[in-house]
Short mmCIF file of N, CA and C in Angstrom, two decimals:
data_model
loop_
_atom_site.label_atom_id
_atom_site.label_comp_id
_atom_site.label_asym_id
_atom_site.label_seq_id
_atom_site.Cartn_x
_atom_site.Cartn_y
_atom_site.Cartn_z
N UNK A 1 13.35 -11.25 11.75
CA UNK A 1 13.67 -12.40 10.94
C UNK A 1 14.93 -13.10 11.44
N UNK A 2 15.68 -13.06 12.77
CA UNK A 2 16.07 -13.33 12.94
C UNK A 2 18.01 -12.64 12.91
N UNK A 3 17.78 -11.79 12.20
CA UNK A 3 19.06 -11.25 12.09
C UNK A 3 19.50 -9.99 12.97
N UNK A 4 20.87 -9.69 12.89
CA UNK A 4 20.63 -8.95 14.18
C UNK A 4 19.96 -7.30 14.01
N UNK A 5 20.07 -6.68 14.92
CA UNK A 5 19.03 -5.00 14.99
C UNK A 5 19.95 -4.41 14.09
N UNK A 6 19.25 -3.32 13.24
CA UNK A 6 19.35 -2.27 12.60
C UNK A 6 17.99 -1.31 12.05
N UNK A 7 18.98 -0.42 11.35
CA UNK A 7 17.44 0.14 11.24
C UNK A 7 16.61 -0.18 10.06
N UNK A 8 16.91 -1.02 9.35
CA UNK A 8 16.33 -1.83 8.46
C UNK A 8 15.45 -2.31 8.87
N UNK A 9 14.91 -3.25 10.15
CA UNK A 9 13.96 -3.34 10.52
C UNK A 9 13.32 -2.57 10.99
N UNK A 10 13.52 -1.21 11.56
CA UNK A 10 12.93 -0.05 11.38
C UNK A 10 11.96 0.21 10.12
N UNK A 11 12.71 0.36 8.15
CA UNK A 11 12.47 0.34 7.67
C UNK A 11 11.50 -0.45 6.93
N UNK A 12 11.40 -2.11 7.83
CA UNK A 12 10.45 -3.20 7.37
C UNK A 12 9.30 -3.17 7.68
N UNK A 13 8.97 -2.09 8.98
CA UNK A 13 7.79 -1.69 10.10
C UNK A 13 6.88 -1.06 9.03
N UNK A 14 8.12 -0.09 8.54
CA UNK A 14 7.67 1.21 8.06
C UNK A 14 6.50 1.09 6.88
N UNK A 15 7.27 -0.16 5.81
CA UNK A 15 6.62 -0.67 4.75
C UNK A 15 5.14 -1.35 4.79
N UNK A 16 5.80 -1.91 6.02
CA UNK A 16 4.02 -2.28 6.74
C UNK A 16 3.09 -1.68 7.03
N UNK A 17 3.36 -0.89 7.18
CA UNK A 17 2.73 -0.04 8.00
C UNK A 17 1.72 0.48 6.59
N UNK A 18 2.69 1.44 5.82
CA UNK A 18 2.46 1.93 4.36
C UNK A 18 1.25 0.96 3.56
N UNK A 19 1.86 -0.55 3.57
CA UNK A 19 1.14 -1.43 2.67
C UNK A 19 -0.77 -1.72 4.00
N UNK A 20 -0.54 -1.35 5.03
CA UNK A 20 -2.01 -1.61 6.01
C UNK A 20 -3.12 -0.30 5.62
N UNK A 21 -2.06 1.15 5.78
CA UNK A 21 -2.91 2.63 6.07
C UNK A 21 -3.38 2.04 4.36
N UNK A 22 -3.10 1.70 3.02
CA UNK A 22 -3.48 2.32 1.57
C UNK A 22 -4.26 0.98 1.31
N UNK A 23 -4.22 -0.13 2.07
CA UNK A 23 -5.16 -1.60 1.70
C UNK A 23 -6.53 -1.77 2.72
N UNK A 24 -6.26 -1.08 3.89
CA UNK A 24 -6.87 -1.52 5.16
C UNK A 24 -6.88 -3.11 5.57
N UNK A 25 -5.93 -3.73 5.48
CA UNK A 25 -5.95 -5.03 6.13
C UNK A 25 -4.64 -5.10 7.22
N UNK A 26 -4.97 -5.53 7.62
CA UNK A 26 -3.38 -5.91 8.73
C UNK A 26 -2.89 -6.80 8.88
N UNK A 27 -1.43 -7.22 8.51
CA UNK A 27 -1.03 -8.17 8.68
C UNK A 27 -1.45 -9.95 9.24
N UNK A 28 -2.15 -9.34 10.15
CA UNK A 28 -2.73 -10.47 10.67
C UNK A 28 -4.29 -10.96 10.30
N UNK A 29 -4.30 -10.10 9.30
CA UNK A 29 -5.68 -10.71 8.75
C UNK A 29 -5.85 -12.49 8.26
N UNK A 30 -6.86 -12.57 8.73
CA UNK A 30 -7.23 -14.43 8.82
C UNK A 30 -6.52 -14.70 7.24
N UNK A 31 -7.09 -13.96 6.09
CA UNK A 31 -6.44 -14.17 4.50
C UNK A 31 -4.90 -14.83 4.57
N UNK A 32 -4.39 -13.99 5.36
CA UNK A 32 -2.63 -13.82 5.59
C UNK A 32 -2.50 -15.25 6.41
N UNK A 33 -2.28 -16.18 6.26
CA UNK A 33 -2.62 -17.22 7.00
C UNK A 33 -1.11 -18.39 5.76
N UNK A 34 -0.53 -19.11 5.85
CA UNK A 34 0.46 -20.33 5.48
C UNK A 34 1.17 -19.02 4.31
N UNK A 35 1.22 -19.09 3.17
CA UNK A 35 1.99 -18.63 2.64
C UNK A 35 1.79 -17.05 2.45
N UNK A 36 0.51 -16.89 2.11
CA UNK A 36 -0.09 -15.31 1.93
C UNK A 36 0.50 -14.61 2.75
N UNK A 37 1.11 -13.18 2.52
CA UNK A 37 1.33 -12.39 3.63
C UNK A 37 0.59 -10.76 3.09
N UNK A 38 0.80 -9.66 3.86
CA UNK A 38 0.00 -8.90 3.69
C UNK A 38 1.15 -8.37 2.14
N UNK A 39 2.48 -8.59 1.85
CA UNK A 39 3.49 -7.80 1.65
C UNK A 39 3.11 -8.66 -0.19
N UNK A 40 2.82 -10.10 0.07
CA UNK A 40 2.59 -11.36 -1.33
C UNK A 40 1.66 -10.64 -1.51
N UNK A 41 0.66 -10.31 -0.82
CA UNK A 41 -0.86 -9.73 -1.53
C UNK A 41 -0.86 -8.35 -2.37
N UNK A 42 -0.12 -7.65 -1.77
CA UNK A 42 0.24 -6.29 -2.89
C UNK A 42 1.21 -6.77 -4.19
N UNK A 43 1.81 -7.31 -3.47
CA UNK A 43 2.76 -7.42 -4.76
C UNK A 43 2.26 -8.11 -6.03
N UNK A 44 1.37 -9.28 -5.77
CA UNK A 44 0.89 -10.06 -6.84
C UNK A 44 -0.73 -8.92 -7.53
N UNK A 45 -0.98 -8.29 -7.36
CA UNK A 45 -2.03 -7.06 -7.84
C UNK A 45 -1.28 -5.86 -8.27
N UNK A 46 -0.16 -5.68 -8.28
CA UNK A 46 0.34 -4.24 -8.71
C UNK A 46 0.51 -4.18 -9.63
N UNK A 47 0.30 -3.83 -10.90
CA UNK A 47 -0.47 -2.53 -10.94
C UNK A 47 -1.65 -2.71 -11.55
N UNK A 48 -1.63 -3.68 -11.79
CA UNK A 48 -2.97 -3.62 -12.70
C UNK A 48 -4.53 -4.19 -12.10
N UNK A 49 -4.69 -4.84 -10.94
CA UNK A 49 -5.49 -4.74 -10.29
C UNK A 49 -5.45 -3.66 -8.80
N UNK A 50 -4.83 -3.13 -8.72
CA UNK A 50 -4.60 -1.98 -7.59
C UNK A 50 -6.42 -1.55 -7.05
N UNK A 51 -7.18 -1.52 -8.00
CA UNK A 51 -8.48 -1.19 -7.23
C UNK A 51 -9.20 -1.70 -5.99
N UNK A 52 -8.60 -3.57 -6.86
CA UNK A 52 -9.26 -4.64 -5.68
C UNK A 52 -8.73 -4.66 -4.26
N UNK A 53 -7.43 -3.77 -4.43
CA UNK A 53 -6.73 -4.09 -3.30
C UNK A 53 -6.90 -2.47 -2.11
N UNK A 54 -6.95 -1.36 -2.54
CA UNK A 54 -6.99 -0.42 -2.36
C UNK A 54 -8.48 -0.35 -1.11
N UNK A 55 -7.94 0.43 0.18
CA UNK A 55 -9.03 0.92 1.01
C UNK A 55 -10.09 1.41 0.43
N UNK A 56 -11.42 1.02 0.94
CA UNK A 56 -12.75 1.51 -0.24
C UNK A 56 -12.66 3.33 0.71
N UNK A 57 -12.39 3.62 1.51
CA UNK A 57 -12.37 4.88 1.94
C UNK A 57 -11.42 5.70 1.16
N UNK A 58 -10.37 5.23 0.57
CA UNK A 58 -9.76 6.12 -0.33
C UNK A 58 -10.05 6.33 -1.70
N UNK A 59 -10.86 5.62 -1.75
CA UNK A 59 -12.05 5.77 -2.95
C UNK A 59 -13.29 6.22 -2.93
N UNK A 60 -13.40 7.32 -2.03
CA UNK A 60 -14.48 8.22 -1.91
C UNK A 60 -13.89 9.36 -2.54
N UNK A 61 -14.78 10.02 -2.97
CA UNK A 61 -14.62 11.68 -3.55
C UNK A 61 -15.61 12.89 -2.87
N UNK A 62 -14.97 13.51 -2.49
CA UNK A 62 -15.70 14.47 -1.68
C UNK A 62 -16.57 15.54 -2.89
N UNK A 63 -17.23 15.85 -2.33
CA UNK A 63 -18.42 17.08 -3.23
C UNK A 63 -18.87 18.09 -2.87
N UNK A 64 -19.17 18.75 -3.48
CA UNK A 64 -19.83 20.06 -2.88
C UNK A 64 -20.88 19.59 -1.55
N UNK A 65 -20.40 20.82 -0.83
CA UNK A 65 -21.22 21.12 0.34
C UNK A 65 -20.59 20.30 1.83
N UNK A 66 -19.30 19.95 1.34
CA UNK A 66 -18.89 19.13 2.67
C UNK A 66 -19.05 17.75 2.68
N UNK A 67 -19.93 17.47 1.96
CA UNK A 67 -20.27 15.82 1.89
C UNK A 67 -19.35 14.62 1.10
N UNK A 68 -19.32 13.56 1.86
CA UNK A 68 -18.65 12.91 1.09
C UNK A 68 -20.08 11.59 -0.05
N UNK A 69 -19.25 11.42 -1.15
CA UNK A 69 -20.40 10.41 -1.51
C UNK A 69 -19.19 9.29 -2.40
N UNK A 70 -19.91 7.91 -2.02
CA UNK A 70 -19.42 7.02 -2.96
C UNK A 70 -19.47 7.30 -3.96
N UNK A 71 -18.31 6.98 -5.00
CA UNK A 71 -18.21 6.72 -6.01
C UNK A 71 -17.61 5.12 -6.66
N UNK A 72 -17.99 4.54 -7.90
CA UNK A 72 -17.57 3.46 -7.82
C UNK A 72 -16.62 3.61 -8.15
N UNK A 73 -15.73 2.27 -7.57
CA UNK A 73 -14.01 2.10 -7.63
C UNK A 73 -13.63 2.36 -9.08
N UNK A 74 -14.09 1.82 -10.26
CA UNK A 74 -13.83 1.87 -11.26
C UNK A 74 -13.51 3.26 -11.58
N UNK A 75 -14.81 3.78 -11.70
CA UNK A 75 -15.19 5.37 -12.13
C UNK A 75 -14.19 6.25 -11.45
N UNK A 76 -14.03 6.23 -9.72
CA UNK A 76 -13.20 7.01 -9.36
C UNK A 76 -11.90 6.67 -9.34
N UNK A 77 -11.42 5.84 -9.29
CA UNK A 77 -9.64 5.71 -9.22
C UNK A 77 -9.43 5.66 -10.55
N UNK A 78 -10.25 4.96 -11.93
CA UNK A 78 -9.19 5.20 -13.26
C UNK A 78 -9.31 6.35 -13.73
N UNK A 79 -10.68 7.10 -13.09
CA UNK A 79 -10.83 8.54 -13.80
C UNK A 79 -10.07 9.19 -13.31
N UNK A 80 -8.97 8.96 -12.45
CA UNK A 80 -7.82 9.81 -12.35
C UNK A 80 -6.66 9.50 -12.30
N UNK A 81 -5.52 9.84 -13.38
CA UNK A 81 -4.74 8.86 -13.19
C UNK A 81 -3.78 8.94 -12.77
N UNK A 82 -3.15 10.48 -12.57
CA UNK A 82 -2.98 10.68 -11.61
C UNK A 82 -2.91 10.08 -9.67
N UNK A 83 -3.87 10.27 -9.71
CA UNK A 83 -4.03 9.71 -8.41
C UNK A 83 -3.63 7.91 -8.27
N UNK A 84 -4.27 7.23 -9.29
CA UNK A 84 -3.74 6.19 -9.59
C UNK A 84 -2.50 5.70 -9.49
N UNK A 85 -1.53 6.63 -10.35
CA UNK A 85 -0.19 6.84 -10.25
C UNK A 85 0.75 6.90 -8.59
N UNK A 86 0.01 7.98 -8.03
CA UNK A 86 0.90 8.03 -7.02
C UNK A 86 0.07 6.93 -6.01
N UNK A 87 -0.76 6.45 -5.71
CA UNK A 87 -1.29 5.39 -5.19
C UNK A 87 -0.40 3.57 -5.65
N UNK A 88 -0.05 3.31 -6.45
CA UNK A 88 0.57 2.62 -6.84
C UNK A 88 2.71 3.18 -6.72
N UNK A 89 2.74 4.61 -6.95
CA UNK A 89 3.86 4.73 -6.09
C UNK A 89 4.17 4.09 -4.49
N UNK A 90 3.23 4.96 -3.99
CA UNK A 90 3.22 4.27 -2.55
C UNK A 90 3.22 2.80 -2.34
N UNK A 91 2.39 2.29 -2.93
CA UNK A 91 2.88 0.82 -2.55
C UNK A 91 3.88 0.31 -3.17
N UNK A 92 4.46 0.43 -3.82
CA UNK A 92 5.51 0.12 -4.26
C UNK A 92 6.87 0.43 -3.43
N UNK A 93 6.59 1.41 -2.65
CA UNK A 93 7.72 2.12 -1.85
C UNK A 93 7.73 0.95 -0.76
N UNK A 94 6.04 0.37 -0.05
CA UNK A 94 5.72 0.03 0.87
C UNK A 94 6.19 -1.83 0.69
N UNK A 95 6.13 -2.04 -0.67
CA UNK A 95 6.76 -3.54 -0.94
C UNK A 95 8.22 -3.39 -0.85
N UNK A 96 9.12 -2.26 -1.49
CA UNK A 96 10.55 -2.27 -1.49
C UNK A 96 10.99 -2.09 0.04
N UNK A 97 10.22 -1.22 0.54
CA UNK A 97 10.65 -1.66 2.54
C UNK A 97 9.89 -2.69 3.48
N UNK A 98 9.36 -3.52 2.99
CA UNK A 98 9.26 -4.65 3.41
C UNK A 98 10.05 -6.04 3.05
N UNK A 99 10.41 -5.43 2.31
CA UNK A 99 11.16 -6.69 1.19
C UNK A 99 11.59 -7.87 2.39
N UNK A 100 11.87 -9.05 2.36
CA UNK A 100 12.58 -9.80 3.08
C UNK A 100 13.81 -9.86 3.24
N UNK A 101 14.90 -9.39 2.34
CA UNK A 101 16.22 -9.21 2.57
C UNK A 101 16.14 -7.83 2.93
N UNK A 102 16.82 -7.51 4.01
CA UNK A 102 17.37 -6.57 4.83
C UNK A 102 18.09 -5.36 3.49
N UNK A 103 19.11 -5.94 3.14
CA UNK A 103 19.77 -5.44 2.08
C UNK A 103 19.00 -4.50 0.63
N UNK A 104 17.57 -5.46 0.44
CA UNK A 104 17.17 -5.18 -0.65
C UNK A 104 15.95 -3.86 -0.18
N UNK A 105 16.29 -3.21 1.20
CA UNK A 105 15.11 -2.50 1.79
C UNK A 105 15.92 -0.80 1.19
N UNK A 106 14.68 -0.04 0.93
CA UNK A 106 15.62 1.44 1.03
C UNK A 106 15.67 1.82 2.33
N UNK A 107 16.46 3.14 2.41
CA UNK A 107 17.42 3.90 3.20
C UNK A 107 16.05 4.69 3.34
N UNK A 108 15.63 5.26 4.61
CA UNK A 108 14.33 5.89 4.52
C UNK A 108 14.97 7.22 3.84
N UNK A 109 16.05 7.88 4.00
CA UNK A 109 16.38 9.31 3.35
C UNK A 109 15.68 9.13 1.45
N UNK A 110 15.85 7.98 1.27
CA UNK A 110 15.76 7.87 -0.33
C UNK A 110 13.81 7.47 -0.16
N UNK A 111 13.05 6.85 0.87
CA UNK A 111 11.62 6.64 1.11
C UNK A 111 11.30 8.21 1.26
N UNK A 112 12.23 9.23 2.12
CA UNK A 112 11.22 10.22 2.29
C UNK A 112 11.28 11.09 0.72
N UNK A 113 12.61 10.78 -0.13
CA UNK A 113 12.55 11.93 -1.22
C UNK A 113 11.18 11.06 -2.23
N UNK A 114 11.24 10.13 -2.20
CA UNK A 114 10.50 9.38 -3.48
C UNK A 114 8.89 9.52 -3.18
N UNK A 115 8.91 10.11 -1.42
CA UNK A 115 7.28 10.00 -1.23
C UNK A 115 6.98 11.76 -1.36
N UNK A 116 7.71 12.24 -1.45
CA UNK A 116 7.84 13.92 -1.71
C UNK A 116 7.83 13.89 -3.10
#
């Protein structure tokens, strides 16, 4: 963004990175195009649409015998809420280290306790 190196931009990678592996889109998806960015798109869905936004692969549930089988988004992510919970942790971690001010990013020591 123009300012000089630290590891804050380290930390801005990091968030990206976080907000691509739990959405499956990448930054450069065609969507992400004039104002949209991948970082506006989580943030304006949290928490209460989190399903729409969420990788459909992390919304599989595995079953007996090794197999994996769809389940629908609904059924499987609110039926646990748990999981819900820390799924919406993570991105949240992944918007606060992307943030656009440098300043307003965490310290990864405080990203690794909050993802533990």
């Amino acid at each position: 963004m123009g300012s000089e190196l630290s590891t804050k931009g380290d930390v801005y990678s990091y968030g990206i990175l976080l907000l691509e592996m739990f959405t499956g889109k990448r930054p450069t998806d065609e969507r992400f195009k004039e104002t949209l960015s991948l970082h506006n798109f989580v943030k304006s869905t949290l928490p209460e649409r989190i399903t729409e936004i969420i990788d459909p692969i992390l919304l599989q549930q595995r079953v007996t015998r090794g197999t994996t089988a769809n389940i629908t988004r609904k059924r499987n992510i609110l039926g646990n809420g748990r999981r819900l919970q820390c799924l919406i942790s993570i991105l949240k971690i992944g918007l606060i280290c992307s943030s656009e001010s440098p300043s307003e990013r965490m310290d990864m020591n405080d990203v690794v306790t909050k993802l533990c």
